[in-house]
């Protein structure tokens, strides 16, 4: 029975992949050769299973899958004979079904992604449309990848909140250690900018702020220097909330 | 990555204070991972910025990968090849499968069938 359950999960996963393919339009994508072969060889007979768990078919109950596995999402699994299009229409996005499958339907806006890509490649280069869509998905995958690694470490250390250190550590663990240095600099710069703005105006109107940004998140730190890429010191005027000026330079070492 | 690329990236990072990706959407994606409860503001900013770097990195690597051709266009297959060949991008291989022609697939299916018969 476990074998059948595993097949079922695999089937659903494959379905999701093919779903994404279908949603992209007629061009679509073929799943990997191995997956497709395995899928056809399995020939699992299933039907759609609703959120309530009362699929109404004997297959699900025979498989003995508890209702809670399938709640929060609708999976449409298909026999070989079914018309592909029908089941695609039935498929619900399953926003609640995060228990065993990552939510891969949430993407960053394609315009933003495309813009960043364009800035990265040489001026004369062009980008195919399916490449843009594809990078969109890759981005979501990347975020989930980093987050799950950071979250795991957090759990190991019995903490509940993922902080910046976790993210940086996750990145160097996963082979993105070339990002770590620029990111530290970026964070430093951003904090500077935030502090400066906070001192001058009481409204934090910086671009891209989330709603939950409170003043509390920036208390207790007052870096008065800036480390530049080439190690030269710069004079920085730091405005505190009491409007005292602190000229001069202090070097801050990242541990 | 070469030294020069590194410096460029560092300069870029140091110079750009603004983010061009929506933070709320990034938070949404992060929260969709299982067992994630709270996310620090710093972590959110870092992830968003890292995502930018990632897009640049992937786009550039893929573009260079396919630059042998004349078309000068970054295509899906460039991405798929880069994911297969570069270790850093190996985690993308599942969602970036290489395209195969239906005819080729059917042939390989036949071959697999033959193997089964031989066994």
CSV table of C-alpha atoms in Angstrom, one decimal:
chain,number,residue,atom,x,y,z
A,1,UNK,CA,0.0,0.0,0.0
A,2,UNK,CA,2.9,2.3,0.7
A,3,UNK,CA,4.1,1.8,-2.8
A,4,UNK,CA,0.8,2.9,-4.2
A,5,UNK,CA,0.8,5.9,-2.0
A,6,UNK,CA,4.3,6.8,-3.1
A,7,UNK,CA,3.2,6.5,-6.7
A,8,UNK,CA,0.2,8.7,-5.9
A,9,UNK,CA,2.4,11.4,-4.5
A,10,UNK,CA,4.8,11.1,-7.4
A,11,UNK,CA,1.9,11.2,-9.8
A,12,UNK,CA,0.5,14.4,-8.2
A,13,UNK,CA,3.9,16.0,-8.3
A,14,UNK,CA,4.3,15.1,-12.0
A,15,UNK,CA,0.8,16.4,-12.6
A,16,UNK,CA,1.8,19.7,-11.0
A,17,UNK,CA,4.8,19.9,-13.3
A,18,UNK,CA,2.7,19.2,-16.3
A,19,UNK,CA,0.1,21.6,-15.0
A,20,UNK,CA,2.6,24.4,-15.0
A,21,UNK,CA,3.5,23.4,-18.5
A,22,UNK,CA,0.0,23.5,-19.7
A,23,UNK,CA,-0.6,26.9,-18.1
A,24,UNK,CA,2.2,28.3,-20.0
A,25,UNK,CA,0.5,27.9,-23.3
A,26,UNK,CA,0.8,25.6,-26.3
A,27,UNK,CA,4.5,25.6,-26.4
A,28,UNK,CA,4.8,24.0,-23.0
A,29,UNK,CA,7.5,21.7,-21.9
A,30,UNK,CA,8.1,18.0,-21.8
A,31,UNK,CA,8.8,16.6,-18.4
A,32,UNK,CA,12.0,14.7,-18.1
A,33,UNK,CA,12.2,11.5,-20.1
A,34,UNK,CA,12.5,9.3,-17.0
A,35,UNK,CA,9.5,10.9,-15.3
A,36,UNK,CA,7.3,10.5,-18.3
A,37,UNK,CA,8.3,6.9,-18.8
A,38,UNK,CA,7.7,6.1,-15.1
A,39,UNK,CA,4.4,7.9,-15.2
A,40,UNK,CA,3.1,5.9,-18.1
A,41,UNK,CA,4.4,2.7,-16.7
A,42,UNK,CA,2.6,3.2,-13.4
A,43,UNK,CA,-0.8,3.6,-15.0
A,44,UNK,CA,-2.4,4.7,-11.8
A,45,UNK,CA,-6.1,4.9,-11.9
A,46,UNK,CA,-7.4,7.7,-9.8
A,47,UNK,CA,-9.9,10.5,-9.9
A,48,UNK,CA,-10.1,13.9,-8.6
A,49,UNK,CA,-10.1,14.3,-4.9
A,50,UNK,CA,-11.8,17.2,-3.3
A,51,UNK,CA,-10.8,19.1,-0.2
A,52,UNK,CA,-13.3,17.4,1.9
A,53,UNK,CA,-11.7,14.1,1.2
A,54,UNK,CA,-14.9,12.6,-0.1
A,55,UNK,CA,-13.7,11.8,-3.4
A,56,UNK,CA,-16.5,9.4,-4.0
A,57,UNK,CA,-14.3,6.9,-5.6
A,58,UNK,CA,-13.2,3.7,-4.2
A,59,UNK,CA,-9.6,4.2,-5.3
A,60,UNK,CA,-8.8,6.8,-2.7
A,61,UNK,CA,-10.4,4.9,0.1
A,62,UNK,CA,-8.8,1.7,-1.0
A,63,UNK,CA,-5.5,3.4,-0.9
A,64,UNK,CA,-6.2,4.2,2.7
A,65,UNK,CA,-5.1,7.7,2.4
A,66,UNK,CA,-6.2,9.7,5.4
A,67,UNK,CA,-8.3,12.7,4.7
A,68,UNK,CA,-5.8,15.2,6.2
A,69,UNK,CA,-3.2,14.4,3.6
A,70,UNK,CA,-5.4,15.6,0.9
A,71,UNK,CA,-7.1,18.5,2.6
A,72,UNK,CA,-6.2,22.0,1.6
A,73,UNK,CA,-5.7,21.2,-2.1
A,74,UNK,CA,-7.3,19.5,-5.0
A,75,UNK,CA,-5.3,17.0,-7.0
A,76,UNK,CA,-6.5,15.9,-10.3
A,77,UNK,CA,-5.0,12.7,-11.3
A,78,UNK,CA,-5.7,11.2,-14.6
A,79,UNK,CA,-5.9,7.9,-16.3
A,80,UNK,CA,-4.2,7.4,-19.6
A,81,UNK,CA,-7.5,7.4,-21.4
A,82,UNK,CA,-8.7,10.7,-20.1
A,83,UNK,CA,-8.8,13.8,-22.2
A,84,UNK,CA,-6.0,15.9,-20.9
A,85,UNK,CA,-7.8,19.2,-21.1
A,86,UNK,CA,-10.7,18.3,-18.9
A,87,UNK,CA,-8.6,17.5,-15.9
A,88,UNK,CA,-6.5,20.5,-16.3
A,89,UNK,CA,-9.5,22.7,-16.0
A,90,UNK,CA,-10.6,21.0,-12.8
A,91,UNK,CA,-7.4,21.5,-11.1
A,92,UNK,CA,-7.5,24.0,-8.3
A,93,UNK,CA,-4.4,25.9,-7.5
A,94,UNK,CA,-4.5,24.4,-4.1
A,95,UNK,CA,-3.2,27.4,-2.3
A,96,UNK,CA,-3.8,25.7,1.0
A,97,UNK,CA,-2.2,22.5,0.0
A,98,UNK,CA,1.2,23.3,1.3
A,99,UNK,CA,1.6,20.3,3.5
A,100,UNK,CA,3.6,18.1,1.2
A,101,UNK,CA,4.1,20.1,-2.0
A,102,UNK,CA,5.8,23.4,-2.3
A,103,UNK,CA,3.6,26.2,-3.6
A,104,UNK,CA,5.2,26.8,-6.9
A,105,UNK,CA,2.4,28.9,-8.3
A,106,UNK,CA,3.5,32.1,-6.7
A,107,UNK,CA,5.9,34.0,-8.8
A,108,UNK,CA,7.5,37.4,-8.8
A,109,UNK,CA,6.1,39.8,-11.5
A,110,UNK,CA,7.6,38.9,-14.8
A,111,UNK,CA,8.2,42.6,-15.8
A,112,UNK,CA,10.6,43.0,-12.8
A,113,UNK,CA,12.3,39.7,-13.5
A,114,UNK,CA,12.7,40.6,-17.2
A,115,UNK,CA,14.1,44.0,-16.4
A,116,UNK,CA,16.8,42.5,-14.1
A,117,UNK,CA,17.7,40.0,-16.7
A,118,UNK,CA,18.0,42.6,-19.4
A,119,UNK,CA,20.3,44.7,-17.2
A,120,UNK,CA,22.5,41.7,-16.7
A,121,UNK,CA,23.2,40.6,-20.3
A,122,UNK,CA,25.0,42.7,-22.9
A,123,UNK,CA,23.0,45.4,-24.5
A,124,UNK,CA,22.5,43.7,-27.8
A,125,UNK,CA,21.1,40.5,-26.3
A,126,UNK,CA,17.5,39.5,-26.4
A,127,UNK,CA,15.5,37.2,-24.2
A,128,UNK,CA,13.0,34.7,-25.4
A,129,UNK,CA,9.6,34.8,-23.8
A,130,UNK,CA,9.7,31.3,-22.4
A,131,UNK,CA,13.1,32.0,-21.0
A,132,UNK,CA,11.6,34.9,-19.0
A,133,UNK,CA,8.8,32.7,-17.7
A,134,UNK,CA,11.2,30.0,-16.9
A,135,UNK,CA,13.5,32.3,-14.8
A,136,UNK,CA,10.4,33.5,-13.0
A,137,UNK,CA,9.8,29.9,-11.8
A,138,UNK,CA,13.5,29.5,-11.1
A,139,UNK,CA,13.3,32.5,-8.8
A,140,UNK,CA,10.5,31.1,-6.8
A,141,UNK,CA,12.4,27.9,-6.5
A,142,UNK,CA,15.5,29.8,-5.4
A,143,UNK,CA,13.6,31.6,-2.7
A,144,UNK,CA,12.0,28.5,-1.4
A,145,UNK,CA,15.4,26.7,-1.5
A,146,UNK,CA,17.1,29.3,0.6
A,147,UNK,CA,14.2,29.7,2.9
A,148,UNK,CA,13.9,26.0,3.7
A,149,UNK,CA,17.6,25.7,4.4
A,150,UNK,CA,17.6,28.8,6.7
A,151,UNK,CA,14.4,27.6,8.4
A,152,UNK,CA,16.0,24.2,9.1
A,153,UNK,CA,19.0,25.8,10.8
A,154,UNK,CA,16.6,28.0,12.8
A,155,UNK,CA,14.8,24.9,14.0
A,156,UNK,CA,18.0,23.2,14.9
A,157,UNK,CA,18.9,26.1,17.1
A,158,UNK,CA,15.4,26.2,18.6
A,159,UNK,CA,14.7,29.7,17.3
A,160,UNK,CA,11.4,30.7,15.7
A,161,UNK,CA,12.4,33.7,13.7
A,162,UNK,CA,14.6,33.5,10.6
A,163,UNK,CA,17.1,36.3,10.7
A,164,UNK,CA,19.6,37.7,8.3
A,165,UNK,CA,22.4,35.5,9.5
A,166,UNK,CA,20.4,32.4,8.8
A,167,UNK,CA,19.9,33.6,5.2
A,168,UNK,CA,23.5,34.3,4.7
A,169,UNK,CA,24.6,31.0,6.2
A,170,UNK,CA,22.1,29.2,4.0
A,171,UNK,CA,23.5,30.8,1.0
A,172,UNK,CA,27.0,29.9,1.6
A,173,UNK,CA,25.9,26.4,2.4
A,174,UNK,CA,24.0,26.0,-0.8
A,175,UNK,CA,26.9,27.2,-3.0
A,176,UNK,CA,25.9,30.9,-3.3
A,177,UNK,CA,28.7,32.2,-1.2
A,178,UNK,CA,29.7,34.6,-3.9
A,179,UNK,CA,26.5,36.6,-3.0
A,180,UNK,CA,27.3,36.9,0.7
A,181,UNK,CA,29.8,39.8,0.6
A,182,UNK,CA,27.7,42.0,-1.7
A,183,UNK,CA,24.7,41.3,0.5
A,184,UNK,CA,26.4,42.3,3.7
A,185,UNK,CA,27.4,45.5,2.0
A,186,UNK,CA,23.9,46.0,0.8
A,187,UNK,CA,22.4,45.5,4.2
A,188,UNK,CA,24.9,47.9,5.7
A,189,UNK,CA,24.0,50.5,3.1
A,190,UNK,CA,20.4,50.0,3.5
A,191,UNK,CA,20.6,50.4,7.3
A,192,UNK,CA,22.5,53.6,6.7
A,193,UNK,CA,19.9,54.9,4.4
A,194,UNK,CA,17.1,54.0,6.8
A,195,UNK,CA,18.8,55.6,9.7
A,196,UNK,CA,19.4,58.8,7.8
A,197,UNK,CA,15.9,59.0,6.7
A,198,UNK,CA,14.6,58.2,10.1
A,199,UNK,CA,16.6,61.0,11.6
A,200,UNK,CA,15.4,63.6,9.1
A,201,UNK,CA,11.8,62.7,8.8
A,202,UNK,CA,9.7,60.6,11.0
A,203,UNK,CA,8.0,58.8,8.2
A,204,UNK,CA,9.9,55.8,6.7
A,205,UNK,CA,9.0,56.2,3.1
A,206,UNK,CA,11.8,54.2,1.6
A,207,UNK,CA,10.9,52.1,-1.4
A,208,UNK,CA,10.0,48.6,-1.0
A,209,UNK,CA,9.2,48.6,2.7
A,210,UNK,CA,6.8,46.0,4.0
A,211,UNK,CA,3.9,46.9,6.1
A,212,UNK,CA,5.3,45.5,9.3
A,213,UNK,CA,8.4,47.6,9.3
A,214,UNK,CA,8.4,49.2,12.7
A,215,UNK,CA,10.8,51.5,14.4
A,216,UNK,CA,11.7,48.8,16.8
A,217,UNK,CA,13.7,46.9,14.1
A,218,UNK,CA,16.3,49.6,13.9
A,219,UNK,CA,17.0,50.6,17.4
A,220,UNK,CA,20.2,49.7,19.2
A,221,UNK,CA,22.5,50.0,16.3
A,222,UNK,CA,24.3,53.1,15.1
A,223,UNK,CA,27.0,52.4,12.6
A,224,UNK,CA,29.0,55.5,12.1
A,225,UNK,CA,31.3,54.4,9.3
A,226,UNK,CA,31.0,52.9,5.9
A,227,UNK,CA,33.2,50.2,4.6
A,228,UNK,CA,33.6,50.6,0.9
A,229,UNK,CA,34.6,47.9,-1.6
A,230,UNK,CA,38.2,49.1,-1.8
A,231,UNK,CA,38.6,49.5,1.9
A,232,UNK,CA,38.9,53.2,1.9
A,233,UNK,CA,37.4,55.2,4.7
A,234,UNK,CA,34.7,57.7,4.1
A,235,UNK,CA,33.5,60.5,6.3
A,236,UNK,CA,29.9,60.0,7.2
A,237,UNK,CA,27.6,62.2,8.9
A,238,UNK,CA,25.2,60.2,10.9
A,239,UNK,CA,22.0,61.9,12.1
A,240,UNK,CA,20.6,60.4,15.3
A,241,UNK,CA,17.1,61.1,16.4
A,242,UNK,CA,18.4,63.8,18.7
A,243,UNK,CA,20.0,65.5,15.8
A,244,UNK,CA,23.5,65.3,17.0
A,245,UNK,CA,26.1,65.2,14.3
A,246,UNK,CA,28.8,62.6,14.6
A,247,UNK,CA,31.5,63.3,12.2
A,248,UNK,CA,34.5,61.1,11.8
A,249,UNK,CA,35.0,57.6,10.8
A,250,UNK,CA,34.8,54.3,12.5
A,251,UNK,CA,35.5,51.0,10.9
A,252,UNK,CA,33.2,48.2,11.5
A,253,UNK,CA,34.3,44.7,11.2
A,254,UNK,CA,32.0,42.1,10.1
A,255,UNK,CA,32.5,39.0,12.2
B,1,UNK,CA,33.3,33.6,-10.5
B,2,UNK,CA,36.3,35.7,-11.5
B,3,UNK,CA,37.7,38.5,-9.5
B,4,UNK,CA,36.5,41.1,-11.9
B,5,UNK,CA,32.9,39.8,-11.8
B,6,UNK,CA,33.1,39.9,-8.1
B,7,UNK,CA,34.2,43.5,-8.0
B,8,UNK,CA,31.5,44.5,-10.4
B,9,UNK,CA,28.9,42.8,-8.3
B,10,UNK,CA,30.2,44.4,-5.2
B,11,UNK,CA,30.1,47.8,-6.8
B,12,UNK,CA,26.6,47.2,-8.0
B,13,UNK,CA,25.5,46.1,-4.6
B,14,UNK,CA,27.1,49.0,-2.9
B,15,UNK,CA,25.6,51.5,-5.3
B,16,UNK,CA,22.1,50.4,-5.5
B,17,UNK,CA,20.1,51.2,-2.5
B,18,UNK,CA,16.7,50.4,-3.9
B,19,UNK,CA,15.2,47.1,-4.6
B,20,UNK,CA,13.3,46.4,-7.8
B,21,UNK,CA,11.3,43.4,-6.6
B,22,UNK,CA,8.2,43.5,-4.5
B,23,UNK,CA,9.0,42.5,-0.9
B,24,UNK,CA,5.5,41.4,0.0
B,25,UNK,CA,5.6,38.9,-2.8
B,26,UNK,CA,9.0,37.6,-1.7
B,27,UNK,CA,7.6,37.2,1.8
B,28,UNK,CA,4.6,35.3,0.4
B,29,UNK,CA,6.9,32.8,-1.3
B,30,UNK,CA,9.0,32.4,1.8
B,31,UNK,CA,6.0,31.7,3.9
B,32,UNK,CA,4.9,29.1,1.5
B,33,UNK,CA,7.7,26.9,2.7
B,34,UNK,CA,6.7,24.5,5.4
B,35,UNK,CA,7.5,25.2,9.0
B,36,UNK,CA,8.3,28.8,8.5
B,37,UNK,CA,6.9,31.0,11.2
B,38,UNK,CA,8.5,34.4,11.4
B,39,UNK,CA,10.8,36.2,9.1
B,40,UNK,CA,13.1,39.0,10.2
B,41,UNK,CA,13.1,42.2,8.2
B,42,UNK,CA,16.8,41.9,7.5
B,43,UNK,CA,16.2,38.4,6.3
B,44,UNK,CA,13.5,39.6,4.0
B,45,UNK,CA,15.7,42.4,2.5
B,46,UNK,CA,18.6,40.0,2.1
B,47,UNK,CA,16.5,37.4,0.3
B,48,UNK,CA,15.0,40.0,-2.0
B,49,UNK,CA,18.4,41.4,-2.9
B,50,UNK,CA,19.9,37.9,-3.2
B,51,UNK,CA,17.1,37.1,-5.7
B,52,UNK,CA,18.1,40.0,-7.8
B,53,UNK,CA,21.7,38.8,-7.8
B,54,UNK,CA,20.5,35.3,-8.6
B,55,UNK,CA,18.6,36.5,-11.6
B,56,UNK,CA,21.6,38.4,-12.9
B,57,UNK,CA,23.8,35.5,-12.3
B,58,UNK,CA,21.6,33.0,-14.0
B,59,UNK,CA,20.8,35.2,-17.0
B,60,UNK,CA,24.5,36.1,-17.6
B,61,UNK,CA,25.7,32.5,-17.2
B,62,UNK,CA,23.0,31.2,-19.5
B,63,UNK,CA,23.6,33.9,-22.0
B,64,UNK,CA,27.3,33.1,-22.1
B,65,UNK,CA,26.6,29.4,-22.4
B,66,UNK,CA,24.6,29.9,-25.5
B,67,UNK,CA,26.7,32.7,-27.0
B,68,UNK,CA,28.2,30.4,-29.6
B,69,UNK,CA,25.2,30.8,-31.8
B,70,UNK,CA,24.4,33.8,-33.9
B,71,UNK,CA,21.0,34.5,-32.7
B,72,UNK,CA,22.1,36.5,-29.7
B,73,UNK,CA,19.0,35.5,-27.9
B,74,UNK,CA,18.7,33.9,-24.5
B,75,UNK,CA,16.5,30.9,-24.9
B,76,UNK,CA,15.0,28.3,-22.7
B,77,UNK,CA,17.5,25.6,-23.8
B,78,UNK,CA,20.3,27.9,-22.7
B,79,UNK,CA,18.8,27.9,-19.3
B,80,UNK,CA,18.3,24.2,-19.2
B,81,UNK,CA,21.8,23.5,-20.3
B,82,UNK,CA,23.3,25.9,-17.7
B,83,UNK,CA,21.2,24.2,-15.0
B,84,UNK,CA,22.6,20.8,-16.0
B,85,UNK,CA,26.2,21.9,-16.3
B,86,UNK,CA,26.7,24.3,-13.5
B,87,UNK,CA,26.9,22.9,-10.0
B,88,UNK,CA,25.4,26.0,-8.4
B,89,UNK,CA,22.2,25.7,-10.5
B,90,UNK,CA,21.8,22.0,-10.1
B,91,UNK,CA,18.7,22.5,-7.9
B,92,UNK,CA,16.9,23.8,-10.9
B,93,UNK,CA,17.2,20.7,-13.0
B,94,UNK,CA,13.8,19.4,-11.9
B,95,UNK,CA,12.0,22.5,-13.1
B,96,UNK,CA,14.2,23.0,-16.1
B,97,UNK,CA,14.0,19.8,-18.0
B,98,UNK,CA,15.5,19.6,-21.4
B,99,UNK,CA,13.0,19.4,-24.2
B,100,UNK,CA,12.9,16.3,-26.2
B,101,UNK,CA,11.1,15.6,-29.4
B,102,UNK,CA,8.2,13.3,-29.2
B,103,UNK,CA,9.7,11.1,-31.8
B,104,UNK,CA,12.9,10.6,-29.9
B,105,UNK,CA,10.9,9.8,-26.8
B,106,UNK,CA,8.9,7.1,-28.5
B,107,UNK,CA,12.1,5.5,-29.8
B,108,UNK,CA,13.6,5.4,-26.4
B,109,UNK,CA,10.3,3.9,-25.1
B,110,UNK,CA,10.6,1.1,-27.6
B,111,UNK,CA,14.2,0.5,-26.5
B,112,UNK,CA,13.1,0.3,-22.9
B,113,UNK,CA,10.5,-2.2,-23.9
B,114,UNK,CA,13.1,-4.3,-25.6
B,115,UNK,CA,15.3,-4.2,-22.5
B,116,UNK,CA,12.4,-5.5,-20.5
B,117,UNK,CA,11.8,-8.3,-22.9
B,118,UNK,CA,15.5,-9.3,-22.7
B,119,UNK,CA,15.2,-9.5,-19.0
